[in-house]
XYZ file of C-alpha atoms in Angstrom:
737
model
C 31.985 32.246 34.873
C 33.202 32.811 31.293
C 34.740 29.350 31.282
C 31.465 27.799 32.454
C 29.499 29.704 29.830
C 31.954 28.699 27.121
C 31.772 25.053 28.219
C 27.989 25.144 28.194
C 28.068 26.587 24.689
C 30.628 24.008 23.524
C 28.583 21.120 24.875
C 25.471 22.491 23.223
C 27.256 22.772 19.862
C 28.504 19.189 20.219
C 25.160 17.832 21.456
C 26.738 16.476 24.649
C 25.253 16.710 28.127
C 27.022 17.397 31.407
C 27.098 13.755 32.487
C 28.664 12.717 29.194
C 31.279 15.456 29.532
C 32.046 14.286 33.061
C 32.537 10.750 31.761
C 34.936 12.041 29.090
C 37.077 13.799 31.686
C 37.137 10.629 33.807
C 38.277 8.547 30.844
C 40.993 11.005 29.822
C 41.818 11.965 33.446
C 41.858 15.524 32.156
C 39.739 17.938 30.172
C 39.586 17.204 26.438
C 40.906 19.621 23.887
C 38.583 20.798 21.106
C 39.616 18.016 18.716
C 39.032 15.329 21.332
C 35.701 16.866 22.290
C 34.657 16.801 18.639
C 35.683 13.157 18.343
C 33.661 12.174 21.391
C 30.670 14.178 20.181
C 30.381 12.214 16.934
C 31.320 8.826 18.409
C 28.758 9.271 21.168
C 26.078 10.748 18.910
C 22.834 8.830 18.647
C 23.566 8.219 14.975
C 26.855 6.414 15.673
C 26.452 4.988 19.180
C 22.782 3.848 19.266
C 22.844 4.875 22.921
C 19.050 5.027 23.226
C 18.272 1.932 21.187
C 20.983 -0.707 21.588
C 19.464 -2.092 24.796
C 16.487 -3.206 22.705
C 18.270 -4.019 19.449
C 20.321 -6.683 21.245
C 17.106 -8.688 21.671
C 16.408 -9.037 17.941
C 16.904 -12.601 16.620
C 19.975 -12.479 14.395
C 21.219 -16.058 14.115
C 20.339 -18.902 11.784
C 22.081 -21.542 9.678
C 22.269 -19.184 6.708
C 23.673 -16.143 8.579
C 27.357 -15.566 7.887
C 27.504 -12.117 9.465
C 24.847 -10.432 11.577
C 24.600 -6.911 13.038
C 27.828 -5.116 13.889
C 29.549 -4.936 10.519
C 28.945 -2.620 7.589
C 26.212 -4.949 6.319
C 24.728 -8.370 7.023
C 25.607 -11.490 5.013
C 23.627 -14.657 4.303
C 24.596 -17.903 2.613
C 22.575 -18.932 -0.484
C 24.656 -21.994 -1.365
C 27.297 -22.821 -3.996
C 29.821 -20.500 -2.301
C 27.468 -17.558 -3.045
C 26.553 -15.054 -0.369
C 24.233 -12.064 -0.300
C 25.238 -8.836 1.433
C 22.491 -6.318 2.205
C 21.489 -3.454 4.466
C 19.172 -0.454 4.694
C 20.141 2.963 6.090
C 18.591 6.384 6.489
C 19.581 9.836 5.304
C 16.541 11.640 6.668
C 17.870 14.834 8.188
C 20.252 15.678 5.312
C 17.518 15.022 2.717
C 15.142 17.475 4.345
C 17.818 20.182 4.382
C 19.177 19.506 0.895
C 17.059 16.858 -0.866
C 19.241 16.145 -3.911
C 22.573 15.736 -2.127
C 20.977 14.241 0.975
C 19.341 11.441 -1.006
C 22.297 11.007 -3.371
C 24.851 10.590 -0.597
C 22.456 8.268 1.206
C 22.626 5.972 -1.815
C 26.395 6.401 -2.021
C 26.799 5.511 1.644
C 24.759 2.316 1.499
C 26.574 1.182 -1.656
C 29.937 1.611 0.103
C 28.652 -0.523 2.972
C 28.043 -3.300 0.449
C 31.251 -3.275 -1.580
C 33.299 -2.746 1.592
C 32.351 -6.335 2.460
C 33.739 -7.585 -0.853
C 30.371 -7.728 -2.637
C 29.462 -6.229 -5.971
C 26.206 -4.254 -5.566
C 23.450 -5.548 -7.857
C 20.404 -3.575 -6.737
C 19.149 -0.495 -4.907
C 15.745 -0.048 -3.271
C 14.330 2.941 -1.453
C 11.650 3.667 1.111
C 10.442 7.274 1.082
C 8.037 9.306 3.216
C 6.811 12.800 2.399
C 4.157 15.142 3.743
C 1.071 16.463 1.956
C 1.876 16.135 -1.757
C -0.282 19.172 -2.535
C 2.198 21.408 -0.697
C 4.786 23.206 -2.808
C 7.559 22.372 -0.300
C 6.794 18.658 -0.466
C 6.852 18.660 -4.272
C 10.260 20.344 -4.111
C 11.515 17.754 -1.621
C 10.084 14.852 -3.629
C 11.624 16.081 -6.868
C 15.013 16.644 -5.236
C 15.093 13.281 -3.473
C 14.041 11.285 -6.536
C 16.594 13.156 -8.672
C 19.313 12.510 -6.090
C 18.580 8.772 -5.933
C 18.357 8.383 -9.701
C 21.471 10.451 -10.371
C 23.697 8.499 -8.017
C 22.407 5.025 -8.860
C 22.280 5.652 -12.609
C 25.818 7.083 -12.674
C 27.093 4.109 -10.677
C 25.486 1.711 -13.152
C 23.507 -0.083 -10.453
C 19.765 -0.632 -11.000
C 17.189 0.858 -8.639
C 14.645 -1.946 -8.796
C 12.039 -1.334 -6.123
C 10.867 0.390 -3.003
C 7.886 2.354 -1.763
C 6.749 5.950 -1.404
C 4.114 7.141 1.058
C 2.524 10.557 1.665
C 0.996 11.839 4.883
C 0.885 15.200 6.635
C 2.690 13.576 9.598
C 5.881 13.958 7.502
C 5.404 17.622 6.563
C 8.297 18.747 8.764
C 10.478 15.648 8.588
C 10.685 13.494 5.487
C 12.225 10.020 5.500
C 14.736 8.761 2.951
C 15.798 5.152 3.547
C 18.031 3.402 0.999
C 18.674 -0.333 0.758
C 21.397 -2.017 -1.272
C 22.007 -5.658 -2.157
C 25.269 -7.210 -3.293
C 26.689 -10.611 -4.226
C 30.019 -12.038 -3.079
C 31.786 -15.379 -2.915
C 31.889 -16.738 0.634
C 35.652 -17.158 0.457
C 36.119 -13.533 -0.654
C 34.415 -11.620 2.149
C 36.079 -8.713 3.938
C 35.585 -7.235 7.403
C 36.637 -4.168 9.365
C 38.653 -5.767 12.191
C 42.101 -4.143 12.289
C 45.093 -6.347 13.042
C 48.867 -6.624 12.689
C 51.207 -4.319 14.605
C 52.887 -1.805 12.256
C 50.577 -2.671 9.365
C 49.983 0.499 7.343
C 46.688 2.410 7.499
C 45.877 3.773 4.048
C 43.468 6.426 2.899
C 41.851 5.938 -0.534
C 39.409 7.918 -2.653
C 38.281 11.512 -2.849
C 40.113 14.285 -1.031
C 38.777 15.524 2.315
C 36.790 18.763 2.303
C 34.709 20.775 4.738
C 31.348 19.297 3.744
C 29.423 17.185 6.220
C 31.234 18.325 9.362
C 29.072 17.331 12.314
C 26.706 15.458 9.997
C 26.350 12.627 12.538
C 25.631 15.113 15.311
C 23.044 16.899 13.173
C 21.327 13.586 12.449
C 21.092 12.959 16.200
C 19.096 16.074 17.033
C 15.638 17.376 16.295
C 14.993 20.323 14.004
C 13.650 23.771 14.847
C 12.952 27.008 12.963
C 16.685 27.598 12.497
C 17.490 24.207 10.981
C 18.294 25.678 7.548
C 21.549 26.882 9.102
C 22.621 23.231 9.314
C 22.745 22.908 5.507
C 26.591 22.912 5.419
C 26.499 19.655 7.429
C 25.029 17.887 4.380
C 27.593 15.918 2.400
C 28.232 16.429 -1.315
C 28.452 13.326 -3.473
C 30.291 12.405 -6.667
C 29.025 9.079 -8.080
C 31.698 8.921 -10.758
C 34.416 8.984 -8.106
C 32.541 6.335 -6.109
C 32.399 4.128 -9.200
C 36.192 4.352 -9.439
C 36.587 3.674 -5.715
C 34.332 0.631 -5.945
C 36.112 -0.895 -8.925
C 39.551 -0.195 -7.433
C 38.613 -1.754 -4.082
C 37.050 -4.814 -5.733
C 40.241 -5.234 -7.774
C 42.411 -4.915 -4.656
C 40.222 -7.552 -3.009
C 41.289 -10.051 -5.647
C 44.818 -9.862 -4.207
C 45.910 -10.991 -0.760
C 46.874 -7.567 0.560
C 43.892 -6.423 2.648
C 43.721 -7.041 6.403
C 40.636 -4.888 7.045
C 38.569 -2.313 5.203
C 35.957 0.260 6.176
C 34.231 3.092 4.366
C 34.214 6.613 5.783
C 30.529 7.264 6.387
C 28.958 8.990 9.378
C 31.644 10.808 11.408
C 34.091 10.212 8.571
C 37.668 9.273 9.394
C 36.919 9.344 13.116
C 34.284 6.637 13.133
C 36.009 4.352 10.622
C 39.364 4.404 12.428
C 37.939 3.979 15.919
C 35.604 1.154 14.856
C 38.388 -0.760 13.120
C 40.740 -0.449 16.067
C 38.045 -1.353 18.607
C 37.085 -4.518 16.729
C 40.742 -5.537 16.582
C 41.455 -4.561 20.205
C 44.466 -2.580 19.040
C 45.563 1.026 18.591
C 46.078 3.326 15.625
C 48.503 6.166 15.105
C 47.390 8.716 12.496
C 49.415 11.491 10.860
C 47.048 14.338 10.010
C 49.645 15.812 7.630
C 49.317 12.797 5.300
C 45.570 13.118 4.626
C 44.738 14.378 1.086
C 42.826 17.653 1.350
C 40.466 19.382 -1.045
C 40.734 22.727 0.735
C 43.650 24.629 2.205
C 44.065 25.454 5.863
C 41.769 22.752 7.197
C 42.143 22.243 10.943
C 42.639 18.772 12.469
C 39.137 19.140 13.920
C 37.665 19.685 10.448
C 39.718 16.867 8.930
C 38.715 14.277 11.521
C 35.019 15.217 11.515
C 34.555 15.801 7.792
C 32.038 13.510 6.121
C 33.286 14.077 2.600
C 32.094 11.202 0.472
C 33.729 8.438 -1.577
C 36.541 7.715 0.901
C 37.836 4.405 2.291
C 40.163 3.370 5.094
C 42.163 0.181 4.534
C 44.603 -1.783 6.683
C 47.185 -3.350 4.367
C 49.692 -6.077 5.017
C 53.050 -4.423 5.610
C 55.125 -4.212 2.461
C 52.152 -4.123 0.082
C 51.939 -0.352 -0.187
C 53.554 -0.022 -3.636
C 51.482 -2.826 -5.186
C 48.281 -1.315 -3.798
C 49.232 2.141 -5.058
C 49.618 0.805 -8.604
C 45.996 -0.331 -8.526
C 44.729 3.007 -7.221
C 46.923 4.956 -9.660
C 45.334 2.907 -12.452
C 41.905 4.165 -11.319
C 43.234 7.725 -10.877
C 42.550 7.772 -7.134
C 44.442 9.288 -4.227
C 46.127 6.797 -1.933
C 48.112 7.843 1.078
C 49.661 5.974 4.006
C 48.265 8.001 6.909
C 49.198 5.852 9.866
C 49.926 2.436 11.345
C 48.492 -0.179 13.689
C 49.906 -0.128 17.231
C 49.494 -2.165 20.414
C 48.681 0.947 22.488
C 44.882 0.464 22.368
C 44.779 4.213 21.858
C 44.035 6.585 19.027
C 47.080 8.808 18.716
C 46.683 11.670 16.247
C 49.790 13.617 15.278
C 50.456 16.822 13.416
C 53.964 18.031 12.659
C 55.290 15.227 14.935
C 53.257 16.585 17.881
C 50.471 14.604 19.545
C 47.199 16.550 19.192
C 44.819 13.855 20.428
C 45.342 10.864 22.718
C 42.173 8.824 23.331
C 41.625 5.245 24.614
C 39.968 3.266 21.846
C 37.736 0.922 23.845
C 36.311 3.612 26.048
C 35.237 5.585 23.027
C 33.751 3.043 20.654
C 32.793 -0.023 22.693
C 31.720 1.598 25.902
C 29.598 4.431 24.617
C 26.755 5.569 26.848
C 23.799 3.193 26.969
C 20.611 4.800 28.173
C 17.629 3.037 29.666
C 15.131 5.602 28.512
C 11.801 5.614 30.363
C 8.899 4.510 28.207
C 5.185 3.907 28.339
C 3.025 1.701 26.175
C 1.154 3.603 23.461
C -2.519 4.028 24.254
C -4.832 1.617 22.497
C -7.001 3.227 19.846
C -10.697 2.510 20.038
C -12.337 0.794 17.113
C -14.841 2.960 15.287
C -18.216 1.247 15.497
C -20.499 3.151 13.157
C -19.859 3.901 9.501
C -21.972 5.237 6.711
C -21.120 3.153 3.643
C -21.657 4.263 0.039
C -24.302 2.461 -1.958
C -23.163 -0.534 -3.989
C -23.924 1.280 -7.208
C -21.271 3.859 -6.279
C -18.403 1.370 -6.492
C -17.022 2.956 -9.680
C -16.762 6.356 -7.963
C -15.177 4.676 -4.936
C -12.487 3.022 -7.070
C -11.624 6.249 -8.864
C -11.485 8.126 -5.560
C -9.116 5.509 -4.102
C -6.921 5.741 -7.186
C -6.605 9.465 -6.542
C -4.722 8.657 -3.347
C -0.992 9.259 -3.911
C -0.411 6.142 -1.791
C -2.462 3.814 -4.003
C -1.969 5.177 -7.505
C 0.942 4.267 -9.785
C 4.337 5.795 -8.948
C 5.656 5.506 -12.509
C 6.756 9.133 -12.324
C 9.252 8.066 -9.666
C 10.596 4.747 -10.825
C 10.810 5.629 -14.509
C 13.560 8.074 -13.527
C 15.617 5.169 -12.249
C 17.619 2.930 -14.544
C 16.223 -0.396 -13.350
C 17.524 -2.535 -16.238
C 21.235 -1.682 -16.197
C 23.388 -4.843 -15.738
C 20.568 -6.737 -17.539
C 19.710 -8.971 -14.590
C 16.433 -7.384 -13.506
C 13.603 -9.886 -14.065
C 10.745 -8.069 -12.329
C 11.227 -4.290 -12.369
C 9.464 -1.686 -10.172
C 5.663 -1.892 -10.347
C 4.009 -3.641 -7.424
C 5.306 -6.029 -4.784
C 8.874 -7.298 -4.666
C 11.471 -6.915 -7.410
C 13.373 -9.920 -8.797
C 17.039 -9.744 -9.778
C 19.072 -12.593 -11.237
C 22.274 -13.692 -9.492
C 24.525 -13.280 -12.504
C 26.036 -16.447 -13.899
C 23.764 -18.743 -11.876
C 20.237 -20.175 -12.042
C 19.347 -18.285 -8.851
C 17.349 -15.092 -8.468
C 16.716 -12.820 -5.508
C 13.388 -11.263 -4.590
C 13.705 -8.034 -2.598
C 11.333 -5.531 -1.066
C 10.883 -2.689 1.431
C 7.623 -2.349 3.356
C 5.857 -0.438 6.104
C 2.227 0.632 6.493
C 2.709 3.921 8.328
C -0.936 4.185 9.401
C -0.870 0.733 10.972
C 2.257 1.674 12.956
C 0.833 5.035 13.961
C -2.190 3.481 15.644
C -0.419 0.421 17.056
C 3.395 0.234 16.736
C 3.486 -3.386 17.961
C 0.879 -4.820 15.566
C 1.911 -2.358 12.854
C 5.492 -3.642 12.875
C 4.265 -7.235 12.743
C 2.247 -6.223 9.685
C 5.348 -4.621 8.118
C 7.308 -7.871 8.494
C 4.305 -9.910 7.349
C 3.640 -7.773 4.280
C 7.309 -7.888 3.261
C 7.156 -11.666 3.615
C 3.984 -11.875 1.494
C 5.591 -9.681 -1.176
C 8.568 -12.037 -1.345
C 6.352 -15.131 -1.456
C 4.194 -13.551 -4.197
C 7.206 -13.829 -6.525
C 7.691 -17.518 -5.740
C 10.762 -16.828 -3.599
C 11.441 -18.272 -0.154
C 11.915 -15.478 2.456
C 15.394 -15.643 4.015
C 16.280 -12.653 6.213
C 15.525 -9.011 6.951
C 17.171 -5.669 7.483
C 15.357 -2.772 9.112
C 15.325 0.999 9.363
C 13.625 2.205 12.546
C 12.505 5.819 12.071
C 11.098 7.558 15.159
C 10.923 10.907 16.925
C 12.694 12.052 20.104
C 13.533 9.064 22.374
C 13.745 11.376 25.376
C 9.944 11.547 25.189
C 8.640 8.489 27.058
C 5.695 8.154 24.677
C 7.916 8.070 21.599
C 10.336 5.740 23.338
C 7.316 3.543 24.022
C 6.519 3.501 20.307
C 10.079 2.399 19.594
C 10.101 -0.335 22.248
C 6.776 -1.807 21.146
C 7.872 -1.703 17.515
C 11.040 -3.660 18.334
C 8.972 -6.125 20.353
C 6.675 -6.556 17.340
C 9.682 -7.275 15.135
C 11.064 -9.806 17.618
C 7.677 -11.500 17.809
C 7.120 -11.776 14.068
C 10.691 -12.705 13.116
C 10.660 -15.572 15.595
C 7.296 -16.799 14.257
C 8.549 -16.676 10.667
C 12.118 -17.876 11.480
C 13.584 -14.763 9.862
C 16.922 -13.465 11.219
C 17.539 -9.717 11.439
C 21.041 -9.408 10.002
C 21.509 -5.640 9.727
C 19.746 -2.360 10.208
C 19.719 1.272 11.179
C 17.995 3.454 13.764
C 17.038 7.033 12.944
C 15.749 9.016 15.927
C 14.965 12.679 16.563
C 12.875 12.906 13.404
C 10.869 15.852 14.638
C 10.625 19.619 14.336
C 9.503 21.980 17.086
C 8.548 18.979 19.248
C 6.264 17.468 16.597
C 7.520 14.021 15.611
C 6.813 11.704 12.711
C 4.596 8.663 12.897
C 6.534 5.549 13.947
C 7.965 4.141 10.732
C 9.805 0.803 11.071
C 10.743 0.001 7.469
C 11.431 -3.659 6.742
C 13.774 -4.741 3.956
C 13.604 -8.428 3.045
C 15.431 -10.831 0.741
C 14.083 -14.091 -0.698
C 15.584 -16.772 -2.932
C 14.378 -18.468 -6.110
C 16.781 -21.415 -6.470
C 16.082 -22.161 -10.113
C 14.766 -19.281 -12.186
C 14.788 -21.468 -15.297
C 12.236 -23.855 -13.783
C 9.530 -21.200 -13.948
C 7.159 -21.314 -16.896
C 8.033 -18.229 -18.937
C 5.129 -18.856 -21.324
C 2.615 -18.610 -18.505
C 1.185 -15.298 -19.717
C -2.225 -14.028 -18.587
C -5.045 -14.693 -21.059
C -8.703 -13.751 -21.119
C -10.910 -15.878 -18.869
C -8.075 -17.042 -16.636
C -9.375 -17.727 -13.156
C -8.801 -15.333 -10.267
C -8.744 -16.779 -6.735
C -8.516 -15.437 -3.214
C -6.284 -17.469 -0.918
C -7.312 -16.784 2.663
C -10.422 -15.556 4.400
C -12.819 -12.972 3.000
C -12.176 -9.641 4.644
C -14.561 -8.047 7.074
C -12.171 -5.473 8.488
C -11.982 -1.887 7.301
C -10.464 -0.441 10.485
C -7.302 1.541 9.673
C -7.829 0.825 5.970
C -7.249 3.062 2.964
C -10.978 2.742 2.226
C -11.895 4.062 5.663
C -9.371 6.897 5.426
C -10.210 8.023 1.892
C -13.888 7.185 1.416
C -15.635 7.243 4.780
C -13.700 9.509 7.141
C -11.825 11.552 4.517
C -9.022 12.147 7.059
C -6.627 10.180 9.232
C -7.356 11.712 12.615
C -8.379 8.358 14.047
C -8.590 5.362 11.783
C -8.913 2.827 14.566
C -6.580 -0.128 15.232
C -4.921 -2.062 12.406
C -6.345 -5.477 11.548
C -5.351 -8.298 13.889
C -2.516 -10.605 12.856
C -3.265 -14.247 12.158
C 0.076 -16.062 12.114
C -1.539 -19.399 11.244
C -3.118 -17.908 8.129
C 0.096 -16.079 7.201
C 2.246 -19.210 7.427
C -0.267 -21.711 6.000
C -1.305 -19.507 3.065
C 2.277 -18.489 2.321
C 3.438 -22.100 2.172
C 0.479 -22.927 -0.084
C 1.374 -20.149 -2.542
C 4.978 -21.376 -2.681
C 3.650 -24.871 -3.383
C 1.560 -23.507 -6.268
C 4.667 -21.835 -7.723
C 6.601 -25.074 -7.327
C 3.948 -26.873 -9.389
C 3.757 -24.077 -12.012
C 0.102 -23.403 -11.228
C 0.384 -19.611 -10.883
C 0.467 -17.103 -13.709
C 0.470 -14.071 -11.465
C 0.272 -13.411 -7.730
C -0.076 -10.440 -5.396
C -0.679 -10.128 -1.698
C -3.654 -8.125 -0.455
C -2.605 -4.998 1.399
C -3.555 -1.285 1.230
C -6.778 -0.799 -0.702
C -7.934 -4.384 -0.321
C -8.733 -6.928 -3.030
C -9.734 -4.526 -5.814
C -6.706 -2.225 -5.582
C -4.322 -5.195 -5.227
C -5.985 -6.845 -8.238
C -5.771 -3.712 -10.379
C -2.071 -3.269 -9.563
C -1.283 -6.721 -10.928
C -3.608 -6.548 -13.969
C -3.511 -3.002 -15.345
C 0.129 -3.049 -16.455
C -0.619 -6.353 -18.201
C -3.528 -4.708 -20.099
C -6.239 -6.741 -18.357
C -9.316 -6.124 -16.260
C -11.619 -8.617 -14.531
C -15.165 -9.801 -14.061
C -15.990 -10.190 -10.361
C -18.406 -13.029 -9.561
C -21.684 -12.096 -7.891
C -21.330 -15.085 -5.600
C -17.974 -13.805 -4.361
C -19.583 -10.693 -2.994
C -22.368 -12.885 -1.539
C -25.030 -11.678 -3.953
C -25.619 -9.287 -1.105
C -27.829 -6.232 -0.967
C -25.834 -5.242 2.113
C -23.627 -2.271 1.264
C -21.403 -2.811 4.295
C -20.577 -6.428 3.488
C -20.009 -5.564 -0.159
C -17.373 -2.933 0.597
C -15.782 -4.925 3.419
C -15.081 -7.830 1.071
C -13.746 -5.718 -1.788
C -11.772 -3.059 0.104
C -11.141 -4.492 3.559
C -7.608 -5.265 4.721
C -6.745 -8.539 6.399
C -3.742 -10.586 7.431
C -2.346 -13.395 5.284
C -4.340 -13.032 2.034
C -3.190 -13.471 -1.582
C -4.697 -13.148 -5.058
C -3.576 -15.707 -7.649
C -4.372 -16.066 -11.339
C -4.380 -19.578 -12.805
C -5.649 -21.548 -15.800
C -5.659 -24.820 -13.863
C -8.281 -24.239 -11.213
C -9.035 -27.935 -10.627
C -5.478 -28.650 -9.460
C -5.466 -25.460 -7.361
C -8.743 -26.429 -5.692
C -7.505 -29.978 -5.094
C -4.300 -28.747 -3.413
C -6.238 -26.186 -1.354
C -8.537 -28.891 -0.040
C -5.583 -31.135 0.759
C -3.798 -28.328 2.662
C -7.001 -27.056 4.339
C -6.554 -23.618 2.807
C -9.457 -21.211 2.302
C -10.012 -20.652 -1.412
C -12.611 -18.415 -3.050
C -13.121 -17.740 -6.735
C -13.081 -13.976 -7.270
C -13.808 -14.079 -10.978
C -12.083 -14.177 -14.357
C -9.726 -11.938 -16.311
C -11.184 -9.729 -19.029
C -9.369 -7.930 -21.796
C -11.102 -4.584 -21.897
C -12.996 -3.907 -18.685
C -13.623 -4.366 -14.980
C -17.108 -5.515 -14.031
C -18.266 -5.288 -10.415
C -21.904 -5.590 -9.469
C -22.872 -5.116 -13.147
C -21.016 -1.822 -13.237
C -18.619 -1.799 -16.159
C -15.470 0.293 -16.036
C -13.442 0.427 -19.261
C -9.831 -0.667 -18.929
C -8.427 2.451 -20.622
C -10.376 4.599 -18.134
C -8.931 2.629 -15.214
C -5.438 2.742 -16.668
C -5.619 6.465 -17.274
C -6.628 7.119 -13.670
C -4.112 4.678 -12.205
C -1.121 5.905 -14.195
C -1.809 9.646 -14.519
C -3.127 10.736 -11.129
C 0.346 10.996 -9.674
C 1.511 13.138 -12.597
C -1.396 15.469 -11.876
C -0.252 15.937 -8.292
C 3.274 16.771 -9.398
C 2.233 19.221 -12.107
C -0.489 21.112 -10.212
């Protein structure tokens, strides 16, 4: 009985069920020892194995002419010509960031940067996608401050610009915040590196920081929901050191200029365990490790602690035999530990030794490749009914409406966040954080990259399928609004407990939405991450499928740099006038004043998305655009203000644009409704724009003209300094009160 009780307790600690334990004993043909049980627990965790999601992830379109490497490696790689390739990926650090916001967010950034330079790429940009609860709550302010500090500290110390991202607040995230970090790097196509181990007797080397007791069972923790005792899991959060990571990065990039590396992998989730097993599995070989050779930060660490530690800033490298001394010279130069801790074998097993005794003997393939794959039951999310009756404000209240919308932490300026990030380091940032996608120059070339992260959480909450299509579509519009051609996406799928058929249904429909939209737009999904069990005491987050996207501007120099906005430039809407306020920020903030039921998101119009997007790119090609923004949360007016206020301009809205209407409903629908496929452009050559629109059968409406000192809507004048003060200071007020 004691043995059974102890086993039950052990399985609970390791987040394994009885069927999984039975499978382990069948594989080993014996019971595992504690070390082996720990290894299986992290390798078969949701975080590492994707056992609930991989059935669906396999269906994502991941191939195209430009894809060099799709899902399965540390990051995805695309070809942008001239022997240049782009390496990028997004990952989550949600659970750790809730427990310890500074270190959780910091090590999330550190982890995604290692994924990039592990492939042989120099990181050139960081983006983040953040979700917090009610910003008025003291706990959420603490979490926000810690997360932002963690991101800025790590990125700034590494000397890599944080150039963009998004931050969203909703009470659905009160108990589980989301911290997703994306990184982008550049590498030559002929200098890419992968994690496939090879070469019998080739040495396995350990490089970087010493191993400590931080982060043990971090992967397991990230694969389970929280409860009232979750604070006890704080020791599972890793501790980062960006200065050490900077040394590791530079040393590895220098080693990559030689011909000594066979394979390379960072030690991320599950630490040395995951990196070694993954490398061996990809190479269909075995590895023998000597636990005595691993550099330790603390005395008396057990093999269990060593193998499961998630101490940061560590790499595992397979060298060509005989290159050990040359490699060590490079790492000595950067003042880093390097130790030969094992060798490649043909056993197809992981053999771990201590003091010449075997302490673990595990088949590689049956641990990494053949992890459990669950076909979780799921049901389609219930359709939300459209709200039919609204009471609209009077037209003469539009000023009050605008100021109320700008009070929303989701619509107002986030300068407080992004001004803490060094977004200009490396001197290649062309368009820094503000609105839409960032633009970063590919150093030493004429090319630039546009990059963004996007997800409308409300849209996904009320319809995960359509909401995810909107996330892909909005990311695409953000890229196009810079004049860049969208190339590929990465994703971070954040959901609650997949063992709940309703939540699993949210996940399935979200993936289906991504498949649908990526096929329509011919966008491959080249990398990604799934974060499940984001819930506390059985209350989960809203479905949050974050989309990261990259676009290419082939010749940055061809763009008219003198095309600055002037007074009386013409403002045009590309697309159809909006008549939809369902699930909009206007409905949530002005009419309902809550988000209990906002109705379904607006329908997707792929024809409009594709036709209007191509038209905008054509306008950029012909240098007919001074400024461009897509229309998303908050509708035309909020999207217009975002692009004009930081340029010290307002606008005069034409009466004819709002139909000279006495109808309050139509007035607000046009100005604050949210549609699919719409853009705002500013031009000083309206005749050519109109001519091209007619030729391409694109809907074009003149919104008005730019004005230096005010915004005029319906003969209501709002001074620019008043608008700017509200837009830029409201967020500060939330933080300080």
